[in-house]
Amino acid sequence: MVEDENDDDGEAGPELPPDFDAEDIPDDEEGRFFGGGMERQTAQAMQYIDQQEEGDVAVVCGASALHQSGWYTCDANCMPRFMASEADLDSEIKGLSILSEHPELYAEFSKLGCVSSLISLLSHENADIAIDAIQIISELTDEDVEAEQEQWDTLVNAMSSHAERLGDDSNLLPWLLARIQKKERPVSQNQQYSAEILAILLQSSSKTRSKFISLEGVDILLQLLSQYRKRDPAKDSDEEEFVENLFDCLICLVDEEFGKEKFLEGEGIELAQIMLKEGKFSKPRALRVLDHALGGLGGRPACERFVEAACLRTVFGMFMKKVWLPLAF
């Protein structure tokens, strides 16, 4: 009998891909592992990731992204050189969200000039890009971020050094002012972020506050806050944070003498009194506004209006409480 030369005692079916750890594995013409369908570098990267803790990999990826994305060398004016389109820029901005999970990178982020680039996008002509920047800044500064005080200070100081320059922008403050006035029910995150960025800018620069007051900012804030003289925003909602930021903005403005004048013209004393009497959420915040409006040498006219409006009775009524003490015989 003639034996069949093709007779094979091996197992039937396609040949299994070889072990990645084996040496001298021949590649196919496209550089892939024989039968594996995966490039050698890709396989090595996957093996490395499997060996690392998830958090360590995220940190490495985050630090690498800062260097590779071009953030450390560009601003709003030169950004088109690095991004093929605004869609790419939108994607790059949103990718920075990972930093909020790794505040240990804040120092590197600031050192490379990325903070300056991010803040410069607040005045971008595309509103969607500006909103992306606002959202990332909000995420990086959120109270839930588990950052050390030194990490907070590094990021905040880097942002503060650009606040006055942003206030000089002829478009940013009017845009933010218009954005917080949009009638949205419920209040959106974008509207809340706009109020938050506005509060940050007003806290950082007297020049910015003066410019905002000249845009009738005090009167607009009083109109927006008047909706909450009796009604409370939903607890733990975007609307609650929005109103909180509006109060913060107003407090900054009434620290300026020009702001105190506008506060009186807009009947801010009377609005605050209503909040003290009938508000719940607004009551302690209205009291803070009055504290700043009445303070300083320029607060005399506000003090006189405060007395004329019989606000002393209202305030003392808040602080006076009847205390019943047991009599000892």
Tab-separated table of C-alpha atoms in Angstrom:
chain	number	residue	atom	x	y	z
A	1	MET	CA	0.000	0.000	0.000
A	2	VAL	CA	1.158	3.485	-0.797
A	3	GLU	CA	0.796	5.818	2.146
A	4	ASP	CA	-0.900	9.173	1.547
A	5	GLU	CA	1.780	11.834	1.933
A	6	ASN	CA	-0.868	14.383	2.947
A	7	ASP	CA	-2.110	12.303	5.847
A	8	ASP	CA	-1.905	14.430	9.018
A	9	ASP	CA	-2.547	13.166	12.492
A	10	GLY	CA	-2.929	16.773	13.855
A	11	GLU	CA	-6.147	18.348	14.992
A	12	ALA	CA	-8.571	19.601	12.390
A	13	GLY	CA	-9.446	23.266	11.957
A	14	PRO	CA	-7.509	26.501	11.397
A	15	GLU	CA	-4.090	26.869	12.896
A	16	LEU	CA	-4.050	28.622	16.259
A	17	PRO	CA	-2.146	31.911	16.535
A	18	PRO	CA	1.202	31.518	18.261
A	19	ASP	CA	1.917	32.749	21.792
A	20	PHE	CA	2.772	36.485	21.842
A	21	ASP	CA	5.606	35.766	24.253
A	22	ALA	CA	7.304	33.313	21.916
A	23	GLU	CA	10.530	34.405	20.244
A	24	ASP	CA	11.207	34.722	16.499
A	25	ILE	CA	7.584	34.722	15.405
A	26	PRO	CA	7.439	35.469	11.704
A	27	ASP	CA	5.267	38.389	10.618
A	28	ASP	CA	3.091	38.431	7.563
A	29	GLU	CA	3.593	40.941	4.766
A	30	GLU	CA	1.578	43.637	6.617
A	31	GLY	CA	3.631	43.336	9.792
A	32	ARG	CA	0.991	41.478	11.793
A	33	PHE	CA	1.440	38.419	13.957
A	34	PHE	CA	0.931	35.343	11.880
A	35	GLY	CA	-2.743	34.460	12.135
A	36	GLY	CA	-3.381	36.958	14.965
A	37	GLY	CA	-4.536	39.945	12.940
A	38	MET	CA	-2.851	42.354	15.371
A	39	GLU	CA	0.184	44.546	14.956
A	40	ARG	CA	3.125	43.718	17.204
A	41	GLN	CA	3.196	47.222	18.771
A	42	THR	CA	-0.524	47.053	19.492
A	43	ALA	CA	-0.169	43.712	21.197
A	44	GLN	CA	2.712	44.987	23.308
A	45	ALA	CA	0.674	48.042	24.335
A	46	MET	CA	-2.258	45.877	25.355
A	47	GLN	CA	0.017	43.637	27.410
A	48	TYR	CA	1.467	46.695	29.139
A	49	ILE	CA	-1.971	48.059	29.994
A	50	ASP	CA	-2.989	44.709	31.440
A	51	GLN	CA	-0.004	44.891	33.773
A	52	GLN	CA	-0.764	48.363	35.100
A	53	GLU	CA	-3.325	49.728	37.507
A	54	GLU	CA	-6.101	51.671	35.772
A	55	GLY	CA	-5.289	54.907	37.621
A	56	ASP	CA	-1.590	54.795	36.676
A	57	VAL	CA	-2.415	54.325	33.014
A	58	ALA	CA	-4.829	57.278	33.111
A	59	VAL	CA	-2.134	59.519	34.580
A	60	VAL	CA	0.378	58.483	31.943
A	61	CYS	CA	-2.163	59.031	29.175
A	62	GLY	CA	-3.166	62.399	30.626
A	63	ALA	CA	0.399	63.688	30.862
A	64	SER	CA	1.173	62.411	27.387
A	65	ALA	CA	-1.960	64.074	26.001
A	66	LEU	CA	-0.870	67.459	27.349
A	67	HIS	CA	2.364	67.263	25.372
A	68	GLN	CA	0.986	65.727	22.202
A	69	SER	CA	-2.195	67.767	21.771
A	70	GLY	CA	-0.436	71.093	21.245
A	71	TRP	CA	-2.162	72.717	24.238
A	72	TYR	CA	1.111	73.934	25.672
A	73	THR	CA	2.011	76.008	22.632
A	74	CYS	CA	-1.217	77.520	21.365
A	75	ASP	CA	-3.974	79.959	22.202
A	76	ALA	CA	-7.251	81.023	20.641
A	77	ASN	CA	-5.482	82.851	17.813
A	78	CYS	CA	-3.035	80.152	16.739
A	79	MET	CA	-5.245	77.152	17.528
A	80	PRO	CA	-6.219	76.590	13.850
A	81	ARG	CA	-2.603	75.673	13.094
A	82	PHE	CA	-2.914	72.667	15.367
A	83	MET	CA	-6.492	71.626	14.766
A	84	ALA	CA	-7.811	70.557	11.395
A	85	SER	CA	-11.270	71.819	12.282
A	86	GLU	CA	-13.319	73.223	15.141
A	87	ALA	CA	-14.717	69.720	15.574
A	88	ASP	CA	-11.198	68.531	16.418
A	89	LEU	CA	-10.779	71.433	18.817
A	90	ASP	CA	-14.084	70.560	20.455
A	91	SER	CA	-12.861	66.988	20.945
A	92	GLU	CA	-9.508	68.111	22.378
A	93	ILE	CA	-11.165	70.429	24.910
A	94	LYS	CA	-13.556	67.740	26.122
A	95	GLY	CA	-10.620	65.349	26.439
A	96	LEU	CA	-9.200	67.544	29.191
A	97	SER	CA	-12.023	66.349	31.431
A	98	ILE	CA	-9.768	63.502	32.598
A	99	LEU	CA	-7.666	66.035	34.513
A	100	SER	CA	-10.407	66.448	37.112
A	101	GLU	CA	-9.747	62.828	38.088
A	102	HIS	CA	-6.006	63.437	38.402
A	103	PRO	CA	-5.340	66.811	40.061
A	104	GLU	CA	-1.701	65.795	40.461
A	105	LEU	CA	-1.376	66.946	36.833
A	106	TYR	CA	-2.622	70.487	37.606
A	107	ALA	CA	0.911	71.767	38.141
A	108	GLU	CA	2.075	70.369	34.791
A	109	PHE	CA	-1.064	71.683	33.110
A	110	SER	CA	-0.327	75.184	34.433
A	111	LYS	CA	3.428	75.009	33.806
A	112	LEU	CA	2.954	74.205	30.124
A	113	GLY	CA	0.716	77.242	29.619
A	114	CYS	CA	-2.389	75.138	29.031
A	115	VAL	CA	-4.440	77.217	31.472
A	116	SER	CA	-3.791	80.335	29.419
A	117	SER	CA	-4.830	78.527	26.238
A	118	LEU	CA	-7.991	77.190	27.844
A	119	ILE	CA	-9.040	80.555	29.272
A	120	SER	CA	-8.371	82.299	25.963
A	121	LEU	CA	-11.055	80.088	24.413
A	122	LEU	CA	-13.699	81.767	26.571
A	123	SER	CA	-13.740	84.558	24.016
A	124	HIS	CA	-13.791	82.236	20.994
A	125	GLU	CA	-16.118	83.392	18.233
A	126	ASN	CA	-17.785	79.959	18.195
A	127	ALA	CA	-20.127	79.877	21.205
A	128	ASP	CA	-19.943	76.071	21.422
A	129	ILE	CA	-16.159	76.232	21.869
A	130	ALA	CA	-16.516	78.896	24.563
A	131	ILE	CA	-19.093	76.747	26.371
A	132	ASP	CA	-16.756	73.737	26.180
A	133	ALA	CA	-14.046	75.801	27.852
A	134	ILE	CA	-16.465	76.958	30.546
A	135	GLN	CA	-17.520	73.372	31.232
A	136	ILE	CA	-13.932	72.129	31.584
A	137	ILE	CA	-13.000	75.000	33.916
A	138	SER	CA	-16.063	74.161	36.004
A	139	GLU	CA	-15.077	70.486	36.172
A	140	LEU	CA	-11.475	71.272	37.121
A	141	THR	CA	-12.591	73.607	39.921
A	142	ASP	CA	-15.512	71.503	41.166
A	143	GLU	CA	-15.628	70.994	44.922
A	144	ASP	CA	-15.804	67.211	44.408
A	145	VAL	CA	-12.301	67.104	42.886
A	146	GLU	CA	-10.023	65.437	45.419
A	147	ALA	CA	-7.108	67.844	45.134
A	148	GLU	CA	-4.557	68.967	47.678
A	149	GLN	CA	-4.515	72.654	48.646
A	150	GLU	CA	-1.233	73.179	46.794
A	151	GLN	CA	-2.751	71.734	43.625
A	152	TRP	CA	-5.787	74.011	43.966
A	153	ASP	CA	-3.549	77.041	44.483
A	154	THR	CA	-1.480	76.251	41.396
A	155	LEU	CA	-4.527	76.060	39.149
A	156	VAL	CA	-6.389	79.043	40.618
A	157	ASN	CA	-3.302	81.280	40.532
A	158	ALA	CA	-2.724	80.406	36.887
A	159	MET	CA	-6.325	81.327	36.082
A	160	SER	CA	-6.344	84.545	38.132
A	161	SER	CA	-3.358	86.045	36.266
A	162	HIS	CA	-5.482	86.088	33.084
A	163	ALA	CA	-8.722	87.404	34.587
A	164	GLU	CA	-8.079	91.111	33.946
A	165	ARG	CA	-6.967	90.437	30.381
A	166	LEU	CA	-10.222	88.589	29.787
A	167	GLY	CA	-12.150	91.498	31.281
A	168	ASP	CA	-10.603	93.730	28.635
A	169	ASP	CA	-12.084	91.567	25.889
A	170	SER	CA	-14.833	93.561	24.218
A	171	ASN	CA	-17.011	90.509	23.577
A	172	LEU	CA	-16.747	88.223	26.585
A	173	LEU	CA	-18.604	90.182	29.303
A	174	PRO	CA	-21.519	91.185	27.020
A	175	TRP	CA	-21.775	87.577	25.848
A	176	LEU	CA	-21.854	86.200	29.396
A	177	LEU	CA	-24.369	88.867	30.409
A	178	ALA	CA	-26.638	87.938	27.520
A	179	ARG	CA	-26.218	84.221	28.231
A	180	ILE	CA	-27.364	84.402	31.857
A	181	GLN	CA	-30.497	86.324	30.777
A	182	LYS	CA	-31.772	83.612	28.461
A	183	LYS	CA	-35.092	82.248	29.655
A	184	GLU	CA	-34.438	78.552	30.097
A	185	ARG	CA	-36.636	76.269	32.169
A	186	PRO	CA	-35.120	74.319	33.687
A	187	VAL	CA	-31.900	76.273	33.933
A	188	SER	CA	-29.301	74.518	31.785
A	189	GLN	CA	-25.742	73.629	32.741
A	190	ASN	CA	-24.453	76.074	30.130
A	191	GLN	CA	-26.346	78.932	31.751
A	192	GLN	CA	-25.090	77.897	35.177
A	193	TYR	CA	-21.494	77.654	33.906
A	194	SER	CA	-21.772	81.133	32.377
A	195	ALA	CA	-22.829	82.592	35.728
A	196	GLU	CA	-19.992	80.736	37.454
A	197	ILE	CA	-17.329	82.039	35.064
A	198	LEU	CA	-18.789	85.528	35.419
A	199	ALA	CA	-18.482	85.292	39.215
A	200	ILE	CA	-14.840	84.194	38.900
A	201	LEU	CA	-13.989	87.094	36.605
A	202	LEU	CA	-15.713	89.674	38.801
A	203	GLN	CA	-13.946	88.407	41.924
A	204	SER	CA	-10.545	88.707	40.273
A	205	SER	CA	-10.408	92.273	38.935
A	206	SER	CA	-11.732	95.685	39.970
A	207	LYS	CA	-11.345	96.838	36.376
A	208	THR	CA	-13.579	94.002	35.203
A	209	ARG	CA	-16.187	94.865	37.844
A	210	SER	CA	-16.279	98.501	36.726
A	211	LYS	CA	-16.740	97.495	33.115
A	212	PHE	CA	-19.539	95.085	34.007
A	213	ILE	CA	-21.331	97.738	36.076
A	214	SER	CA	-21.187	100.094	33.091
A	215	LEU	CA	-23.054	97.429	31.090
A	216	GLU	CA	-25.991	97.803	33.539
A	217	GLY	CA	-24.911	94.550	35.142
A	218	VAL	CA	-26.209	95.429	38.612
A	219	ASP	CA	-29.726	96.168	37.390
A	220	ILE	CA	-29.811	92.965	35.325
A	221	LEU	CA	-28.679	90.869	38.285
A	222	LEU	CA	-31.379	92.440	40.480
A	223	GLN	CA	-34.005	91.601	37.867
A	224	LEU	CA	-32.839	87.990	37.647
A	225	LEU	CA	-32.690	87.582	41.422
A	226	SER	CA	-36.106	89.160	41.938
A	227	GLN	CA	-37.613	85.891	40.656
A	228	TYR	CA	-36.312	84.222	43.806
A	229	ARG	CA	-37.496	86.746	46.397
A	230	LYS	CA	-40.095	84.190	47.531
A	231	ARG	CA	-39.499	81.131	45.334
A	232	ASP	CA	-36.642	78.749	46.094
A	233	PRO	CA	-34.742	76.904	43.336
A	234	ALA	CA	-34.863	73.117	43.409
A	235	LYS	CA	-32.342	71.696	45.870
A	236	ASP	CA	-29.042	70.406	44.410
A	237	SER	CA	-30.019	71.543	40.918
A	238	ASP	CA	-28.246	73.568	38.240
A	239	GLU	CA	-30.723	76.347	39.025
A	240	GLU	CA	-29.616	76.450	42.662
A	241	GLU	CA	-25.965	76.837	41.634
A	242	PHE	CA	-27.002	79.419	39.053
A	243	VAL	CA	-28.747	81.582	41.669
A	244	GLU	CA	-25.842	81.148	44.078
A	245	ASN	CA	-23.470	82.450	41.404
A	246	LEU	CA	-25.748	85.417	40.686
A	247	PHE	CA	-25.589	86.411	44.352
A	248	ASP	CA	-21.783	86.052	44.278
A	249	CYS	CA	-21.648	88.363	41.250
A	250	LEU	CA	-23.830	90.981	42.963
A	251	ILE	CA	-21.733	90.872	46.138
A	252	CYS	CA	-18.609	91.609	44.091
A	253	LEU	CA	-20.264	94.563	42.368
A	254	VAL	CA	-21.622	96.291	45.482
A	255	ASP	CA	-18.088	96.385	46.896
A	256	GLU	CA	-17.394	99.093	44.315
A	257	GLU	CA	-18.724	102.622	44.986
A	258	PHE	CA	-20.184	102.773	41.487
A	259	GLY	CA	-21.827	99.430	42.186
A	260	LYS	CA	-23.353	100.728	45.422
A	261	GLU	CA	-24.900	103.633	43.503
A	262	LYS	CA	-26.413	101.314	40.908
A	263	PHE	CA	-27.646	99.022	43.680
A	264	LEU	CA	-29.609	101.904	45.235
A	265	GLU	CA	-30.947	103.059	41.855
A	266	GLY	CA	-32.204	99.540	41.158
A	267	GLU	CA	-34.006	99.421	44.549
A	268	GLY	CA	-31.690	96.689	45.755
A	269	ILE	CA	-32.284	97.600	49.408
A	270	GLU	CA	-36.016	97.061	49.018
A	271	LEU	CA	-35.539	93.751	47.183
A	272	ALA	CA	-33.175	92.511	49.875
A	273	GLN	CA	-35.715	93.442	52.560
A	274	ILE	CA	-38.404	91.339	50.869
A	275	MET	CA	-35.997	88.413	50.751
A	276	LEU	CA	-35.213	88.817	54.433
A	277	LYS	CA	-38.909	88.749	55.274
A	278	GLU	CA	-40.264	86.120	52.909
A	279	GLY	CA	-37.381	84.225	51.384
A	280	LYS	CA	-35.790	81.006	52.547
A	281	PHE	CA	-32.934	80.216	50.171
A	282	SER	CA	-32.460	83.908	49.402
A	283	LYS	CA	-32.553	85.167	53.029
A	284	PRO	CA	-28.926	84.542	54.119
A	285	ARG	CA	-27.625	85.546	50.711
A	286	ALA	CA	-29.535	88.828	50.749
A	287	LEU	CA	-28.047	89.523	54.166
A	288	ARG	CA	-24.541	89.054	52.721
A	289	VAL	CA	-25.324	91.451	49.878
A	290	LEU	CA	-26.488	94.095	52.369
A	291	ASP	CA	-23.359	93.589	54.462
A	292	HIS	CA	-21.180	94.464	51.466
A	293	ALA	CA	-23.449	97.223	50.150
A	294	LEU	CA	-23.506	99.070	53.486
A	295	GLY	CA	-19.790	98.715	54.170
A	296	GLY	CA	-16.959	101.158	53.514
A	297	LEU	CA	-16.893	104.930	53.199
A	298	GLY	CA	-19.060	104.767	50.111
A	299	GLY	CA	-21.774	102.867	51.944
A	300	ARG	CA	-23.288	105.883	53.688
A	301	PRO	CA	-26.102	106.488	51.161
A	302	ALA	CA	-26.992	102.804	51.332
A	303	CYS	CA	-27.088	102.972	55.141
A	304	GLU	CA	-29.456	105.934	55.008
A	305	ARG	CA	-31.758	104.113	52.593
A	306	PHE	CA	-31.561	101.028	54.797
A	307	VAL	CA	-32.860	103.016	57.795
A	308	GLU	CA	-35.512	104.832	55.742
A	309	ALA	CA	-36.884	101.520	54.459
A	310	ALA	CA	-37.316	100.291	58.061
A	311	CYS	CA	-34.904	97.454	57.436
A	312	LEU	CA	-33.547	97.699	60.985
A	313	ARG	CA	-36.787	96.252	62.317
A	314	THR	CA	-36.546	93.385	59.844
A	315	VAL	CA	-32.921	92.571	60.640
A	316	PHE	CA	-33.294	92.824	64.409
A	317	GLY	CA	-36.376	90.635	64.185
A	318	MET	CA	-34.196	87.946	62.616
A	319	PHE	CA	-31.633	88.107	65.397
A	320	MET	CA	-33.986	88.531	68.356
A	321	LYS	CA	-35.294	85.313	69.819
A	322	LYS	CA	-37.313	84.723	72.964
A	323	VAL	CA	-35.462	82.579	75.447
A	324	TRP	CA	-37.500	81.087	78.274
A	325	LEU	CA	-35.411	80.324	81.327
A	326	PRO	CA	-36.677	78.143	84.188
A	327	LEU	CA	-37.247	80.082	87.385
A	328	ALA	CA	-35.423	78.878	90.472
A	329	PHE	CA	-37.244	79.073	93.794
